[in-house]
mmCIF file of C-alpha atoms in Angstrom:
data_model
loop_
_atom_site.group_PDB
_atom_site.id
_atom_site.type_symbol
_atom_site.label_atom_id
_atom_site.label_comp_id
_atom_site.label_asym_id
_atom_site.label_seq_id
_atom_site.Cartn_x
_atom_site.Cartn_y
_atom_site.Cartn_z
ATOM 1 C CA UNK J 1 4.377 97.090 -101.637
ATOM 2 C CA UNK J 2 1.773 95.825 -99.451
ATOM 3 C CA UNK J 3 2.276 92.282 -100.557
ATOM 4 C CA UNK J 4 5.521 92.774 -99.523
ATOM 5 C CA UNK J 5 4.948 93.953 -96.081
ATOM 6 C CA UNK J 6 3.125 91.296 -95.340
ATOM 7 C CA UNK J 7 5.308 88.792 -96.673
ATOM 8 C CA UNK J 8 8.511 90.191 -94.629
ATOM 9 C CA UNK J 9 6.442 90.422 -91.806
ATOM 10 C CA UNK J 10 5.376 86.525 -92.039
ATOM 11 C CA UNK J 11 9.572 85.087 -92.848
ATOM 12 C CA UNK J 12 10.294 87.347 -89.354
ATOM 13 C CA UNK J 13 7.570 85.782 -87.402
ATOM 14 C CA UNK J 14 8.454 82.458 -88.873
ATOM 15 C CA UNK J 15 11.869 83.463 -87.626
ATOM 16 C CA UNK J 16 10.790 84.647 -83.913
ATOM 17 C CA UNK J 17 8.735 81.304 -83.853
ATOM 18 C CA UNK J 18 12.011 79.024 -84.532
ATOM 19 C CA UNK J 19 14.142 81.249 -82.404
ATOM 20 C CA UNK J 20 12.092 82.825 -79.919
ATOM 21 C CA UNK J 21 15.512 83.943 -77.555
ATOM 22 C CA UNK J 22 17.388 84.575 -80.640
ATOM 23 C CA UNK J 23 15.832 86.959 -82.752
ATOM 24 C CA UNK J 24 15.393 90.951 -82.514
ATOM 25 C CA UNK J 25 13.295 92.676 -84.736
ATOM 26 C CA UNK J 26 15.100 95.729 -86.094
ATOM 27 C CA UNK J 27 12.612 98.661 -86.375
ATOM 28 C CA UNK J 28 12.814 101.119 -89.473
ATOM 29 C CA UNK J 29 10.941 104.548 -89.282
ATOM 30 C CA UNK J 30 7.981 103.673 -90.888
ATOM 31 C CA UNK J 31 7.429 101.149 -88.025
ATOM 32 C CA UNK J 32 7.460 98.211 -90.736
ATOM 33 C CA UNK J 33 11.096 95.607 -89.839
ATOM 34 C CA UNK J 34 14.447 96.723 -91.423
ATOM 35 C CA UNK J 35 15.817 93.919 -90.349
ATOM 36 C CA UNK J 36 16.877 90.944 -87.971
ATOM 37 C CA UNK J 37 19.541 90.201 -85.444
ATOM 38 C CA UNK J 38 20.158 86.799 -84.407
ATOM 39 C CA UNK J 39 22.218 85.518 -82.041
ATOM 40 C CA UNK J 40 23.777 82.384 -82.580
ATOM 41 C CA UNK J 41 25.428 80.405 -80.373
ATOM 42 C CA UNK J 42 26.108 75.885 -80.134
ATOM 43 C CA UNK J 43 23.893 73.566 -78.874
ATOM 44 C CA UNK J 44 25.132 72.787 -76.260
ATOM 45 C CA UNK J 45 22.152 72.173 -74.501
ATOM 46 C CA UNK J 46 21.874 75.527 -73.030
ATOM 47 C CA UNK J 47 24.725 74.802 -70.993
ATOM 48 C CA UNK J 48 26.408 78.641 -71.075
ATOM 49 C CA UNK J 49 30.147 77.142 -69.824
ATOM 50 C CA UNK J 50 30.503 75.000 -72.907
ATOM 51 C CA UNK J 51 29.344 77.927 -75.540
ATOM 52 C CA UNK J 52 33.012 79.215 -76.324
ATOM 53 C CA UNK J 53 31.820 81.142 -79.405
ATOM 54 C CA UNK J 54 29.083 83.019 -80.080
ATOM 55 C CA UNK J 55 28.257 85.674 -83.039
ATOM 56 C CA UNK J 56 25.268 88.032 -83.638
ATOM 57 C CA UNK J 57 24.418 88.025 -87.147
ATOM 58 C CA UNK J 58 22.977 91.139 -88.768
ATOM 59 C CA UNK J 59 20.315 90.990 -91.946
ATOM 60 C CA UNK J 60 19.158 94.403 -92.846
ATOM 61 C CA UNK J 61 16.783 94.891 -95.512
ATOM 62 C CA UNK J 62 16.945 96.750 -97.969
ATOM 63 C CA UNK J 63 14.140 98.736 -99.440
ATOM 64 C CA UNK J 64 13.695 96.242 -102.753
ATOM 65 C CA UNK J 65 13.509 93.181 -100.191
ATOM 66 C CA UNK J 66 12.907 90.553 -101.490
ATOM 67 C CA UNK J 67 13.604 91.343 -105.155
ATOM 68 C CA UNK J 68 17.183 92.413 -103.511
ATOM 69 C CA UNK J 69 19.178 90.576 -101.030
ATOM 70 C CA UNK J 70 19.487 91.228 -97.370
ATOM 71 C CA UNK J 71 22.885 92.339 -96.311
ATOM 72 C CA UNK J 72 24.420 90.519 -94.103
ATOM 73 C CA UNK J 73 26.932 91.784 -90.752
ATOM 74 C CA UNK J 74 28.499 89.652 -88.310
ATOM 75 C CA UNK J 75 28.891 91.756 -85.439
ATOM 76 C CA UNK J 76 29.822 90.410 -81.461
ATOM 77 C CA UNK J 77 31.972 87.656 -82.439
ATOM 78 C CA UNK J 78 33.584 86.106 -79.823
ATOM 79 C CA UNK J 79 35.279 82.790 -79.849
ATOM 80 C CA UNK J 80 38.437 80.709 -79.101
#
């Protein structure tokens, strides 16, 4: 399980290093990540007027991760 840890802890900072504005680390009880939230929104060169849509995009892991896929959750989704 270690192993594990660490690797899950290494894909999120790989993750927060990408996407430094658009990531949240989702805290479990243990204190090790259940998850990710990212927000995603176009490039549109940070302009905020021209970024009609915009959806936050849930992974939680699961226990087994990685032997067992993240689910995924769109949540936030705005758009026109």
């Amino acid at each position: 399980m270690a192993a594990s840890n660490a690797a899950i802890i290494e894909e999120i900072e790989a993750l927060q290093a990408i996407m430094p504005d658009e990531v949240t680390v989702l805290q479990g009880h243990s204190g090790m990540p259940d998850g990710v939230e990212v927000t995603v929104v176009p490039a549109t060169g940070q302009n905020i007027e021209e970024q009609h849509v915009r959806v936050t995009l849930v992974l939680s892991l699961p226990p087994e991760y990685p032997d067992t896929s993240p689910s995924i959750t769109l949540r936030f989704v705005n758009g026109t």
